[in-house]
């Protein structure tokens, strides 16, 4: 359980107010603030940093102002929500790949929050996740600032999460432990097929779009306007991390491995 000092530091990190009670308004606020302030990034995989899923991840998210993938940012949020009195469970997921193939089990980690008997999907670590909680019982389109989300019962079991008609991932509604993801974390960190080893990326949702830095190329979506900038040297890339994402690195991530599948990572 986080102590009050760390809870306050986490809330300050994401620019959030402390909910007076663990209710839906507070949950919506906390998820949105995390989505808009904590980058979806894989820099640690290329900086030879440890990837923590336990409470050690809070040092990276809160104190270093970094982000991470679903195995990092969603557990971090679960620790905060639990400390604030929310009932939180961990759900595993399988990623839908562009060719229609469904990825391996346990390759995505999301949260289920139960409030007054209703269950909500909370996800801040997929890149194209919703900004607000999704009602897990609803099979109607749920409007969100970032698109139209729909939950569909899969014939084989589980729940498909769709954005604007496109399947993103399939949830298993049976809760698991964070520790159960250790084998797939090892795969993500070591396999040449790991999508997190194919690119170096850092992406952050904004109120009206997204900012993404892949390698030395910055892409900005603001409303319907798109722009890009390529940095000619390391100093420019390092400065971009600070300017656009709010953290400093003392060196650039290493070059990504080549030749594997990139379909498992959603950054657009």
PDB file of N, CA and C in Angstrom, residues 102-150:
ATOM      1  N   UNK A 102      -4.619 -13.334 -33.723  1.00  0.00           N
ATOM      2  CA  UNK A 102      -4.703 -12.962 -32.320  1.00  0.00           C
ATOM      3  C   UNK A 102      -3.421 -13.393 -31.636  1.00  0.00           C
ATOM      4  N   UNK A 103      -2.776 -12.461 -30.932  1.00  0.00           N
ATOM      5  CA  UNK A 103      -1.503 -12.738 -30.295  1.00  0.00           C
ATOM      6  C   UNK A 103      -1.626 -13.675 -29.104  1.00  0.00           C
ATOM      7  N   UNK A 104      -0.488 -13.957 -28.493  1.00  0.00           N
ATOM      8  CA  UNK A 104      -0.423 -14.905 -27.387  1.00  0.00           C
ATOM      9  C   UNK A 104      -1.112 -14.361 -26.140  1.00  0.00           C
ATOM     10  N   UNK A 105      -1.485 -15.288 -25.269  1.00  0.00           N
ATOM     11  CA  UNK A 105      -2.100 -14.900 -24.004  1.00  0.00           C
ATOM     12  C   UNK A 105      -1.109 -14.137 -23.128  1.00  0.00           C
ATOM     13  N   UNK A 106      -1.640 -13.310 -22.242  1.00  0.00           N
ATOM     14  CA  UNK A 106      -0.853 -12.574 -21.237  1.00  0.00           C
ATOM     15  C   UNK A 106       0.040 -11.499 -21.847  1.00  0.00           C
ATOM     16  N   UNK A 107      -0.208 -11.113 -23.101  1.00  0.00           N
ATOM     17  CA  UNK A 107       0.636 -10.089 -23.727  1.00  0.00           C
ATOM     18  C   UNK A 107       0.109  -8.678 -23.508  1.00  0.00           C
ATOM     19  N   UNK A 108      -1.017  -8.542 -22.837  1.00  0.00           N
ATOM     20  CA  UNK A 108      -1.486  -7.225 -22.440  1.00  0.00           C
ATOM     21  C   UNK A 108      -2.011  -7.303 -21.014  1.00  0.00           C
ATOM     22  N   UNK A 109      -1.845  -6.218 -20.277  1.00  0.00           N
ATOM     23  CA  UNK A 109      -2.269  -6.133 -18.884  1.00  0.00           C
ATOM     24  C   UNK A 109      -3.162  -4.915 -18.726  1.00  0.00           C
ATOM     25  N   UNK A 110      -4.385  -5.133 -18.269  1.00  0.00           N
ATOM     26  CA  UNK A 110      -5.349  -4.056 -18.050  1.00  0.00           C
ATOM     27  C   UNK A 110      -5.931  -4.185 -16.647  1.00  0.00           C
ATOM     28  N   UNK A 111      -6.765  -3.215 -16.276  1.00  0.00           N
ATOM     29  CA  UNK A 111      -7.328  -3.181 -14.923  1.00  0.00           C
ATOM     30  C   UNK A 111      -8.849  -3.276 -14.980  1.00  0.00           C
ATOM     31  N   UNK A 112      -9.406  -3.960 -13.989  1.00  0.00           N
ATOM     32  CA  UNK A 112     -10.848  -3.963 -13.772  1.00  0.00           C
ATOM     33  C   UNK A 112     -11.120  -3.340 -12.412  1.00  0.00           C
ATOM     34  N   UNK A 113     -11.933  -2.310 -12.411  1.00  0.00           N
ATOM     35  CA  UNK A 113     -12.269  -1.598 -11.172  1.00  0.00           C
ATOM     36  C   UNK A 113     -13.755  -1.792 -10.910  1.00  0.00           C
ATOM     37  N   UNK A 114     -14.100  -2.248  -9.715  1.00  0.00           N
ATOM     38  CA  UNK A 114     -15.490  -2.480  -9.339  1.00  0.00           C
ATOM     39  C   UNK A 114     -15.970  -1.365  -8.422  1.00  0.00           C
ATOM     40  N   UNK A 115     -17.083  -0.728  -8.817  1.00  0.00           N
ATOM     41  CA  UNK A 115     -17.670   0.373  -8.060  1.00  0.00           C
ATOM     42  C   UNK A 115     -19.162   0.119  -7.908  1.00  0.00           C
ATOM     43  N   UNK A 116     -19.621  -0.031  -6.685  1.00  0.00           N
ATOM     44  CA  UNK A 116     -21.059  -0.222  -6.425  1.00  0.00           C
ATOM     45  C   UNK A 116     -21.642  -1.335  -7.288  1.00  0.00           C
ATOM     46  N   UNK A 117     -20.906  -2.433  -7.413  1.00  0.00           N
ATOM     47  CA  UNK A 117     -21.392  -3.579  -8.153  1.00  0.00           C
ATOM     48  C   UNK A 117     -21.195  -3.508  -9.654  1.00  0.00           C
ATOM     49  N   UNK A 118     -20.725  -2.392 -10.197  1.00  0.00           N
ATOM     50  CA  UNK A 118     -20.471  -2.259 -11.630  1.00  0.00           C
ATOM     51  C   UNK A 118     -18.972  -2.343 -11.888  1.00  0.00           C
ATOM     52  N   UNK A 119     -18.619  -2.974 -13.002  1.00  0.00           N
ATOM     53  CA  UNK A 119     -17.217  -3.190 -13.330  1.00  0.00           C
ATOM     54  C   UNK A 119     -16.808  -2.312 -14.506  1.00  0.00           C
ATOM     55  N   UNK A 120     -15.607  -1.752 -14.378  1.00  0.00           N
ATOM     56  CA  UNK A 120     -15.105  -0.811 -15.376  1.00  0.00           C
ATOM     57  C   UNK A 120     -13.726  -1.246 -15.863  1.00  0.00           C
ATOM     58  N   UNK A 121     -13.515  -1.126 -17.172  1.00  0.00           N
ATOM     59  CA  UNK A 121     -12.210  -1.369 -17.760  1.00  0.00           C
ATOM     60  C   UNK A 121     -11.404  -0.081 -17.712  1.00  0.00           C
ATOM     61  N   UNK A 122     -10.233  -0.153 -17.084  1.00  0.00           N
ATOM     62  CA  UNK A 122      -9.324   0.985 -16.993  1.00  0.00           C
ATOM     63  C   UNK A 122      -8.001   0.565 -17.621  1.00  0.00           C
ATOM     64  N   UNK A 123      -7.575   1.287 -18.642  1.00  0.00           N
ATOM     65  CA  UNK A 123      -6.369   0.923 -19.375  1.00  0.00           C
ATOM     66  C   UNK A 123      -5.659   2.204 -19.793  1.00  0.00           C
ATOM     67  N   UNK A 124      -4.412   2.354 -19.382  1.00  0.00           N
ATOM     68  CA  UNK A 124      -3.616   3.518 -19.777  1.00  0.00           C
ATOM     69  C   UNK A 124      -2.333   3.094 -20.485  1.00  0.00           C
ATOM     70  N   UNK A 125      -2.254   1.817 -20.901  1.00  0.00           N
ATOM     71  CA  UNK A 125      -1.000   1.302 -21.411  1.00  0.00           C
ATOM     72  C   UNK A 125      -1.076   0.562 -22.722  1.00  0.00           C
ATOM     73  N   UNK A 126      -1.962   0.976 -23.622  1.00  0.00           N
ATOM     74  CA  UNK A 126      -2.035   0.307 -24.919  1.00  0.00           C
ATOM     75  C   UNK A 126      -1.689   1.231 -26.083  1.00  0.00           C
ATOM     76  N   UNK A 127      -1.602   2.500 -25.821  1.00  0.00           N
ATOM     77  CA  UNK A 127      -1.332   3.439 -26.910  1.00  0.00           C
ATOM     78  C   UNK A 127      -2.612   3.988 -27.511  1.00  0.00           C
ATOM     79  N   UNK A 128      -3.616   3.104 -27.743  1.00  0.00           N
ATOM     80  CA  UNK A 128      -4.893   3.550 -28.286  1.00  0.00           C
ATOM     81  C   UNK A 128      -6.035   3.200 -27.328  1.00  0.00           C
ATOM     82  N   UNK A 129      -5.696   3.073 -26.071  1.00  0.00           N
ATOM     83  CA  UNK A 129      -6.694   2.815 -25.042  1.00  0.00           C
ATOM     84  C   UNK A 129      -7.614   4.016 -24.876  1.00  0.00           C
ATOM     85  N   UNK A 130      -8.760   3.797 -24.263  1.00  0.00           N
ATOM     86  CA  UNK A 130      -9.695   4.890 -24.016  1.00  0.00           C
ATOM     87  C   UNK A 130      -9.128   5.852 -22.971  1.00  0.00           C
ATOM     88  N   UNK A 131      -9.608   7.083 -23.012  1.00  0.00           N
ATOM     89  CA  UNK A 131      -9.188   8.075 -22.029  1.00  0.00           C
ATOM     90  C   UNK A 131      -9.987   7.938 -20.736  1.00  0.00           C
ATOM     91  N   UNK A 132     -11.205   7.405 -20.828  1.00  0.00           N
ATOM     92  CA  UNK A 132     -12.085   7.240 -19.678  1.00  0.00           C
ATOM     93  C   UNK A 132     -12.406   5.763 -19.464  1.00  0.00           C
ATOM     94  N   UNK A 133     -12.832   5.370 -18.267  1.00  0.00           N
ATOM     95  CA  UNK A 133     -13.205   3.972 -18.021  1.00  0.00           C
ATOM     96  C   UNK A 133     -14.335   3.525 -18.938  1.00  0.00           C
ATOM     97  N   UNK A 134     -14.287   2.248 -19.321  1.00  0.00           N
ATOM     98  CA  UNK A 134     -15.328   1.656 -20.157  1.00  0.00           C
ATOM     99  C   UNK A 134     -16.162   0.701 -19.315  1.00  0.00           C
ATOM    100  N   UNK A 135     -17.477   0.778 -19.478  1.00  0.00           N
ATOM    101  CA  UNK A 135     -18.401  -0.077 -18.749  1.00  0.00           C
ATOM    102  C   UNK A 135     -18.281  -1.500 -19.290  1.00  0.00           C
ATOM    103  N   UNK A 136     -17.790  -2.419 -18.471  1.00  0.00           N
ATOM    104  CA  UNK A 136     -17.558  -3.783 -18.934  1.00  0.00           C
ATOM    105  C   UNK A 136     -18.849  -4.546 -19.202  1.00  0.00           C
ATOM    106  N   UNK A 137     -19.973  -4.093 -18.664  1.00  0.00           N
ATOM    107  CA  UNK A 137     -21.244  -4.773 -18.889  1.00  0.00           C
ATOM    108  C   UNK A 137     -21.935  -4.306 -20.160  1.00  0.00           C
ATOM    109  N   UNK A 138     -21.548  -3.164 -20.691  1.00  0.00           N
ATOM    110  CA  UNK A 138     -22.230  -2.593 -21.853  1.00  0.00           C
ATOM    111  C   UNK A 138     -21.729  -3.217 -23.152  1.00  0.00           C
ATOM    112  N   UNK A 139     -22.660  -3.465 -24.073  1.00  0.00           N
ATOM    113  CA  UNK A 139     -22.297  -3.900 -25.421  1.00  0.00           C
ATOM    114  C   UNK A 139     -22.752  -2.862 -26.447  1.00  0.00           C
ATOM    115  N   UNK A 140     -22.988  -1.656 -25.962  1.00  0.00           N
ATOM    116  CA  UNK A 140     -23.285  -0.520 -26.829  1.00  0.00           C
ATOM    117  C   UNK A 140     -22.007   0.278 -27.059  1.00  0.00           C
ATOM    118  N   UNK A 141     -21.992   1.079 -28.121  1.00  0.00           N
ATOM    119  CA  UNK A 141     -20.845   1.950 -28.376  1.00  0.00           C
ATOM    120  C   UNK A 141     -20.690   2.934 -27.217  1.00  0.00           C
ATOM    121  N   UNK A 142     -19.462   3.083 -26.748  1.00  0.00           N
ATOM    122  CA  UNK A 142     -19.172   4.012 -25.660  1.00  0.00           C
ATOM    123  C   UNK A 142     -18.288   5.133 -26.208  1.00  0.00           C
ATOM    124  N   UNK A 143     -18.826   6.337 -26.213  1.00  0.00           N
ATOM    125  CA  UNK A 143     -18.105   7.485 -26.751  1.00  0.00           C
ATOM    126  C   UNK A 143     -17.048   7.950 -25.762  1.00  0.00           C
ATOM    127  N   UNK A 144     -15.888   8.256 -26.302  1.00  0.00           N
ATOM    128  CA  UNK A 144     -14.738   8.676 -25.513  1.00  0.00           C
ATOM    129  C   UNK A 144     -14.068   9.826 -26.260  1.00  0.00           C
ATOM    130  N   UNK A 145     -13.332  10.704 -25.578  1.00  0.00           N
ATOM    131  CA  UNK A 145     -12.651  11.781 -26.301  1.00  0.00           C
ATOM    132  C   UNK A 145     -11.745  11.288 -27.420  1.00  0.00           C
ATOM    133  N   UNK A 146     -11.308  10.020 -27.349  1.00  0.00           N
ATOM    134  CA  UNK A 146     -10.384   9.507 -28.355  1.00  0.00           C
ATOM    135  C   UNK A 146     -11.011   8.506 -29.309  1.00  0.00           C
ATOM    136  N   UNK A 147     -12.354   8.439 -29.350  1.00  0.00           N
ATOM    137  CA  UNK A 147     -12.995   7.585 -30.335  1.00  0.00           C
ATOM    138  C   UNK A 147     -14.195   6.850 -29.785  1.00  0.00           C
ATOM    139  N   UNK A 148     -14.745   5.973 -30.620  1.00  0.00           N
ATOM    140  CA  UNK A 148     -15.913   5.178 -30.257  1.00  0.00           C
ATOM    141  C   UNK A 148     -15.457   3.758 -29.908  1.00  0.00           C
ATOM    142  N   UNK A 149     -15.639   3.390 -28.654  1.00  0.00           N
ATOM    143  CA  UNK A 149     -15.201   2.078 -28.181  1.00  0.00           C
ATOM    144  C   UNK A 149     -16.402   1.149 -28.056  1.00  0.00           C
ATOM    145  N   UNK A 150     -16.165  -0.116 -28.347  1.00  0.00           N
ATOM    146  CA  UNK A 150     -17.219  -1.124 -28.278  1.00  0.00           C
ATOM    147  C   UNK A 150     -16.632  -2.401 -27.697  1.00  0.00           C
TER     148      UNK A 150
END
